[in-house]
Coordinates of C-alpha atoms and ligand atoms in Angstrom, one line a residue:
M1 CA 0.0 0.0 0.0
K2 CA 1.3 3.5 -0.9
K3 CA 2.5 5.8 1.8
V4 CA 1.9 9.5 1.8
E5 CA 3.2 12.4 3.9
L6 CA 0.7 13.6 6.5
G7 CA 0.5 17.3 5.8
R8 CA 4.1 18.6 5.7
T9 CA 5.1 16.8 8.9
G10 CA 7.7 14.5 7.4
Q11 CA 5.6 11.7 8.9
D12 CA 4.5 9.1 6.3
V13 CA 1.3 7.1 6.8
S14 CA -0.4 4.5 4.6
Q15 CA -2.7 6.3 2.2
V16 CA -5.7 4.1 3.1
S17 CA -6.6 4.5 6.8
L18 CA -8.6 1.8 8.6
G19 CA -11.7 3.2 10.3
C20 CA -12.1 1.2 13.6
M21 CA -15.3 2.9 14.6
L22 CA -17.3 -0.4 14.9
M23 CA -14.6 -2.6 16.4
G24 CA -15.7 -3.8 19.8
T25 CA -19.4 -3.2 19.1
S26 CA -21.0 -4.1 15.8
T27 CA -17.8 -5.8 14.8
D28 CA -16.9 -8.6 17.2
E29 CA -13.4 -9.2 18.5
P30 CA -12.4 -12.1 16.1
T31 CA -13.6 -10.2 13.1
S32 CA -11.9 -7.0 14.3
A33 CA -8.6 -8.9 14.7
R34 CA -8.9 -10.5 11.3
I35 CA -9.5 -7.1 9.6
L36 CA -6.7 -5.4 11.5
D37 CA -4.2 -8.2 10.8
A38 CA -5.1 -8.3 7.1
Y39 CA -4.8 -4.5 6.8
L40 CA -1.4 -4.5 8.6
D41 CA -0.2 -7.3 6.3
A42 CA -1.3 -5.2 3.3
G43 CA 1.0 -2.5 4.5
G44 CA -1.6 -0.4 6.3
D45 CA -0.6 1.5 9.4
F46 CA -3.0 4.4 9.9
L47 CA -5.8 3.6 12.3
D48 CA -8.8 5.9 13.1
T49 CA -11.0 5.8 16.2
A50 CA -12.7 8.3 18.6
N51 CA -13.5 8.5 22.3
C52 CA -17.2 8.2 21.5
Y53 CA -17.1 5.1 19.2
A54 CA -19.6 3.6 19.1
W55 CA -22.2 4.5 21.7
W56 CA -25.1 4.4 19.2
T57 CA -24.7 0.8 18.2
G58 CA -26.8 -0.7 21.0
D59 CA -28.3 0.0 24.4
S60 CA -25.2 -1.4 26.3
A61 CA -22.7 0.7 24.3
T62 CA -21.6 3.9 25.9
G63 CA -18.5 4.9 23.8
G64 CA -14.9 3.9 24.3
E65 CA -15.5 0.3 23.1
S66 CA -13.4 0.9 19.9
E67 CA -10.4 2.4 21.8
A68 CA -10.6 -0.5 24.3
M69 CA -10.7 -3.1 21.5
L70 CA -7.7 -1.5 19.7
S71 CA -5.7 -1.6 23.0
K72 CA -6.3 -5.3 23.1
L73 CA -5.6 -6.0 19.5
L74 CA -2.4 -3.8 19.4
R75 CA -0.8 -5.3 22.5
G76 CA 2.9 -5.7 21.7
R77 CA 2.7 -3.9 18.4
R78 CA 1.5 -0.4 19.2
D79 CA 4.5 1.1 17.5
R80 CA 3.6 -0.5 14.1
V81 CA 0.7 1.9 13.8
F82 CA -0.1 5.6 13.5
L83 CA -3.0 6.0 15.8
A84 CA -5.7 8.8 15.5
T85 CA -8.5 9.4 18.0
K86 CA -10.9 12.2 18.6
V87 CA -12.5 14.4 21.3
A88 CA -15.5 16.7 21.5
A89 CA -18.4 14.4 20.4
G90 CA -18.5 12.4 23.6
I91 CA -22.0 12.3 24.9
T92 CA -23.1 14.0 28.1
D93 CA -26.7 12.7 28.0
L94 CA -27.0 9.3 26.4
P95 CA -30.8 9.0 26.7
A96 CA -31.2 12.4 25.0
A97 CA -28.7 11.5 22.3
R98 CA -30.5 8.2 21.6
A99 CA -33.8 10.0 21.5
A100 CA -32.5 12.1 18.6
S101 CA -32.6 9.0 16.3
R102 CA -36.0 9.0 14.7
P103 CA -37.9 5.9 13.9
D104 CA -37.6 6.5 10.1
G105 CA -33.8 6.2 10.4
T106 CA -33.0 9.9 10.2
T107 CA -31.4 11.9 13.0
D108 CA -32.4 15.2 14.7
W109 CA -28.9 16.5 14.5
A110 CA -29.5 19.7 16.4
A111 CA -30.8 17.7 19.3
R112 CA -27.9 15.2 19.0
E113 CA -25.3 18.0 19.0
R114 CA -26.7 19.5 22.2
T115 CA -25.5 16.4 23.9
Y116 CA -21.9 16.7 22.7
E117 CA -19.3 17.4 25.4
G118 CA -17.5 20.0 23.2
A119 CA -13.8 21.1 23.1
S120 CA -13.2 23.2 26.2
A121 CA -9.8 22.8 27.9
A122 CA -11.3 20.8 30.7
V123 CA -12.9 18.3 28.3
I124 CA -9.7 18.0 26.3
E125 CA -7.5 17.4 29.3
R126 CA -9.9 14.8 30.8
E127 CA -10.7 13.0 27.6
A128 CA -7.1 12.8 26.3
E129 CA -6.1 11.0 29.6
A130 CA -9.2 8.7 29.2
S131 CA -8.3 7.9 25.6
L132 CA -4.7 7.2 26.5
R133 CA -5.9 4.9 29.3
R134 CA -8.4 3.0 27.1
L135 CA -5.9 2.7 24.2
G136 CA -3.2 1.5 26.6
T137 CA -0.6 3.8 25.1
D138 CA 1.5 6.8 26.2
H139 CA 0.8 8.8 23.1
I140 CA -1.8 9.6 20.5
D141 CA -0.3 10.2 17.1
L142 CA -3.1 12.4 15.8
Y143 CA -5.7 14.0 18.0
Y144 CA -8.7 15.5 16.2
V145 CA -11.4 17.8 17.5
H146 CA -14.2 15.6 16.3
V147 CA -16.9 18.3 15.9
D148 CA -16.1 22.0 15.8
D149 CA -17.3 23.6 19.0
R150 CA -18.2 27.3 18.6
S151 CA -19.0 27.7 22.3
A152 CA -15.5 27.2 23.5
P153 CA -13.0 30.0 22.6
L154 CA -10.6 28.7 19.9
E155 CA -7.7 30.1 21.9
E156 CA -8.7 27.8 24.8
T157 CA -9.1 24.7 22.6
L158 CA -5.9 25.3 20.7
S159 CA -3.9 26.1 23.8
A160 CA -5.1 22.9 25.5
L161 CA -4.2 20.9 22.5
D162 CA -0.8 22.5 22.3
T163 CA -0.1 21.7 25.9
L164 CA -0.8 18.0 25.1
V165 CA 1.6 18.2 22.1
R166 CA 4.3 19.8 24.2
S167 CA 3.9 17.1 26.9
G168 CA 4.4 14.4 24.2
K169 CA 1.0 12.8 24.9
V170 CA -0.1 13.9 21.4
R171 CA 2.1 14.2 18.3
Y172 CA -0.1 16.0 15.8
I173 CA -3.6 17.7 15.9
G174 CA -6.4 17.7 13.4
W175 CA -10.0 19.0 13.1
S176 CA -13.1 17.2 11.8
N177 CA -16.5 18.4 10.6
V178 CA -15.4 22.0 10.3
R179 CA -16.3 25.0 8.1
T180 CA -13.5 26.3 5.9
W181 CA -13.6 29.8 7.4
R182 CA -13.2 28.3 10.9
L183 CA -10.3 26.1 9.7
E184 CA -8.6 29.2 8.3
R185 CA -9.1 31.0 11.7
I186 CA -7.8 27.9 13.6
R187 CA -4.7 27.6 11.5
S188 CA -4.0 31.4 11.6
L189 CA -4.4 31.5 15.4
A190 CA -2.2 28.5 15.9
L191 CA 0.6 29.9 13.7
A192 CA 0.4 33.4 15.2
N193 CA 0.7 31.9 18.7
G194 CA 3.3 29.2 17.9
W195 CA 0.8 26.5 18.9
A196 CA 0.4 23.1 17.2
S197 CA -1.6 23.7 14.0
P198 CA -3.9 21.1 12.3
V199 CA -2.1 18.7 9.9
A200 CA -5.3 17.0 8.8
V201 CA -8.9 17.8 8.3
Q202 CA -11.4 14.9 8.5
V203 CA -14.7 15.2 6.6
Q204 CA -17.0 13.1 4.5
H205 CA -15.7 13.0 0.9
S206 CA -16.1 10.6 -2.0
Y207 CA -16.2 10.4 -5.8
L208 CA -19.9 11.5 -5.9
R209 CA -20.5 15.2 -5.3
P210 CA -23.1 16.1 -2.7
A211 CA -26.4 17.4 -4.0
G212 CA -27.9 18.4 -0.7
A213 CA -27.3 21.3 1.6
D214 CA -23.8 22.6 2.3
V215 CA -22.9 21.2 5.7
P216 CA -19.6 21.3 7.7
S217 CA -19.4 17.6 7.7
V218 CA -19.1 17.2 3.9
A219 CA -16.2 18.5 1.8
G220 CA -17.6 21.2 -0.5
G221 CA -15.9 23.2 -3.2
E222 CA -14.7 25.9 -0.8
L223 CA -12.9 23.4 1.4
L224 CA -11.3 21.5 -1.5
D225 CA -10.0 24.7 -2.9
W226 CA -8.6 25.7 0.5
L227 CA -6.9 22.4 0.9
A228 CA -5.4 22.6 -2.6
V229 CA -3.4 25.7 -1.6
H230 CA -2.7 24.6 2.0
Q231 CA -0.6 21.5 1.5
D232 CA 0.4 21.4 5.1
V233 CA -3.1 20.0 5.9
S234 CA -4.1 16.6 4.5
L235 CA -7.6 15.6 3.7
A236 CA -8.7 12.4 5.5
A237 CA -12.0 11.4 3.9
Y238 CA -14.5 9.5 5.9
S239 CA -17.5 7.6 4.5
S240 CA -15.2 7.4 1.4
L241 CA -17.4 4.6 -0.1
L242 CA -20.7 6.4 1.0
R243 CA -21.6 3.1 2.7
G244 CA -20.6 1.0 -0.3
I245 CA -23.2 2.4 -2.7
Y246 CA -21.2 2.3 -5.9
D247 CA -22.3 -1.1 -7.1
D248 CA -25.9 -2.0 -6.3
A249 CA -28.7 0.4 -7.3
A250 CA -31.3 -1.3 -5.1
Y251 CA -29.0 -1.1 -2.0
R252 CA -28.1 2.5 -2.9
E253 CA -31.8 3.5 -2.9
S254 CA -32.2 1.9 0.5
T255 CA -29.6 4.0 2.2
Q256 CA -30.0 7.4 4.0
I257 CA -26.7 8.7 2.6
W258 CA -27.9 8.4 -1.1
R259 CA -30.6 11.1 -0.4
S260 CA -27.8 13.7 -0.1
Y261 CA -26.3 12.6 -3.5
A262 CA -29.2 11.6 -5.7
G263 CA -29.5 13.6 -8.9
P264 CA -28.3 13.8 -12.5
D265 CA -24.7 14.6 -11.5
S266 CA -24.4 11.4 -9.4
E267 CA -26.2 9.4 -12.1
A268 CA -23.6 10.6 -14.7
R269 CA -20.8 9.8 -12.2
L270 CA -22.2 6.3 -11.4
A271 CA -22.3 5.6 -15.1
A272 CA -18.6 6.6 -15.4
V273 CA -17.8 4.3 -12.4
A274 CA -19.6 1.4 -14.1
K275 CA -17.7 1.9 -17.3
V276 CA -14.3 2.1 -15.6
A277 CA -15.2 -0.8 -13.4
S278 CA -16.0 -3.0 -16.3
E279 CA -12.8 -2.0 -18.2
L280 CA -10.7 -2.9 -15.1
G281 CA -12.7 -6.0 -14.0
A282 CA -13.1 -4.2 -10.6
S283 CA -16.1 -3.3 -8.6
G284 CA -17.6 0.2 -8.4
N285 CA -16.6 0.6 -4.8
Q286 CA -13.0 -0.3 -5.7
V287 CA -13.0 2.3 -8.5
A288 CA -14.3 5.0 -6.2
L289 CA -11.5 4.2 -3.7
A290 CA -8.9 4.1 -6.4
W291 CA -10.1 7.6 -7.6
L292 CA -9.6 9.1 -4.2
L293 CA -6.1 7.5 -4.0
R294 CA -5.2 9.1 -7.4
K295 CA -6.4 12.5 -6.0
G296 CA -3.9 12.3 -3.1
V297 CA -6.7 12.0 -0.5
I298 CA -6.4 9.8 2.5
P299 CA -9.6 7.7 2.4
L300 CA -10.9 6.0 5.5
I301 CA -12.6 2.7 5.0
G302 CA -15.1 1.4 7.5
P303 CA -15.7 -2.3 7.0
R304 CA -18.1 -3.8 9.5
T305 CA -17.6 -7.3 8.3
W306 CA -14.8 -9.4 6.9
E307 CA -16.7 -9.6 3.6
H308 CA -16.7 -5.7 3.5
Y309 CA -13.0 -5.7 4.0
E310 CA -12.3 -8.4 1.5
S311 CA -14.4 -6.7 -1.2
I312 CA -12.5 -3.4 -0.9
A313 CA -8.9 -4.5 -0.2
P314 CA -8.0 -5.1 -3.9
A315 CA -8.5 -1.3 -4.4
F316 CA -5.4 -0.6 -2.3
T317 CA -3.3 -1.4 -5.2
L318 CA -5.7 -0.9 -8.1
E319 CA -4.0 1.0 -10.9
L320 CA -6.2 3.7 -12.5
P321 CA -4.6 4.6 -15.8
D322 CA -4.8 8.3 -17.0
E323 CA -7.4 7.6 -19.7
L324 CA -9.8 6.0 -17.2
L325 CA -9.0 8.7 -14.6
S326 CA -10.2 11.2 -17.3
V327 CA -13.4 9.3 -17.8
L328 CA -14.1 9.7 -14.1
D329 CA -13.0 13.3 -13.9
N330 CA -15.0 14.4 -16.9
A331 CA -18.3 12.8 -16.0
Ligands
NAP401 N1 -15.1 12.3 11.8 C1 -16.3 11.8 11.7 O1 -17.3 12.5 12.1 C2 -16.5 10.4 11.2 C3 -17.8 10.1 10.8 C4 -18.0 8.8 10.3 C5 -16.9 7.9 10.2 N2 -15.7 8.3 10.6 C6 -14.5 7.4 10.5 O2 -14.4 6.9 9.1 C7 -14.4 5.5 9.1 C8 -15.2 5.1 7.8 O3 -16.4 5.7 7.7 P1 -17.7 5.0 7.4 O4 -17.9 3.8 8.3 O5 -18.8 6.0 7.3 O6 -17.3 4.4 5.9 P2 -18.0 3.7 4.7 O7 -17.1 2.8 4.2 O8 -18.6 4.7 3.8 O9 -19.3 2.9 5.4 C9 -19.1 1.7 6.0 C10 -20.5 1.0 6.0 O10 -20.9 0.9 4.7 C11 -21.6 -0.3 4.5 N3 -21.1 -1.1 3.5 C12 -21.8 -1.8 2.5 N4 -21.0 -2.4 1.6 C13 -19.7 -2.1 2.1 C14 -18.4 -2.5 1.6 N5 -18.3 -3.3 0.5 N6 -17.3 -2.2 2.3 C15 -17.5 -1.4 3.4 N7 -18.7 -1.0 3.8 C16 -19.8 -1.3 3.2 C17 -21.6 -1.0 5.9 O11 -22.8 -0.7 6.5 P3 -23.7 -1.7 7.3 O12 -23.0 -1.8 8.6 O13 -25.1 -1.1 7.4 O14 -23.6 -3.0 6.6 C18 -20.5 -0.4 6.6 O15 -20.7 -0.3 8.0 C19 -15.1 5.1 10.4 O16 -14.7 3.8 10.8 C20 -14.6 6.2 11.3 O17 -13.3 5.9 11.8 C21 -15.5 9.6 11.0

């Protein structure tokens, strides 16, 4: 698997990052171990989790299960991986957070967000220690602010993160689900004060372009343009397969995520994916991942099952020739 530099840090990471969100809850221990081992064997080393993963997966889940599972699975080999975790979307009121999930499968995001713990200095100090303890490690390689928190002064958040970096408990910082103007302010403040500055931004991004409202969690034109001229910040793309919707039309129609992408632009792009997939003898999901890799993005994959992992792994080394890249780019 190809390695890329994270921002301009001099630190190389595998270009495909393994999302470990469901490990320890929806994905049981043997399956988590099998996926992690296969990913490491394929040359992967960039793992992604969060302090809150994955409280929503069942009544007994509270968050922290993914970090605890990683601690178990990485015993004796912690140094083989570059470990990212996150703070700010831990839940202060689990019943209220659960009640924000509607019976039709949609979420009342405003109600959900009111239950987030945020990114005050006190939360960052407490949760960094909690993550270190659960992960069974003395350092976090990349520590993201999971959801931008406008109620905490940025100076307070950045200064707390910088203290963690100076102490060696955190190596690099990142931000997730953030508007471009905020990212610019975060980066400017950090640079002006000599504080650690974000080296990665994590948002939803895939080959299809969103048709829905402009939201901070999904990369839009403004952010992509900003990133193109700020090479010291890498784009880590979550939901890079949009829940695996590139192959099967009936499955696609059944997903929530498709509602934010459905429309003529996506239909044209799906036709291009199908054409390229048939030329390469690959699946549509594999082509979508290969496209992100050609664009220099760091895609996160989130396999819940071994079959999910197995079906996407060939894309780690799938060559996308220039003429087929043009087919995708020009759709
Ligand atoms: N920063 C953030 O706010 C944020 C948000 C989301 C995720 N993330 C990170 O990004 C990682 C990946 O995101 P994601 O889970 O949304 O990614 P994804 O790959 O778009 O979605 C994974 C889900 O897609 C479905 N799926 C269907 N076919 C699949 C296939 N062939 N391969 C893989 N999945 C298939 C499965 O859903 P079913 O379980 O329904 O079968 C699976 O759980 C997560 O593990 C997490 O680390 C971060």
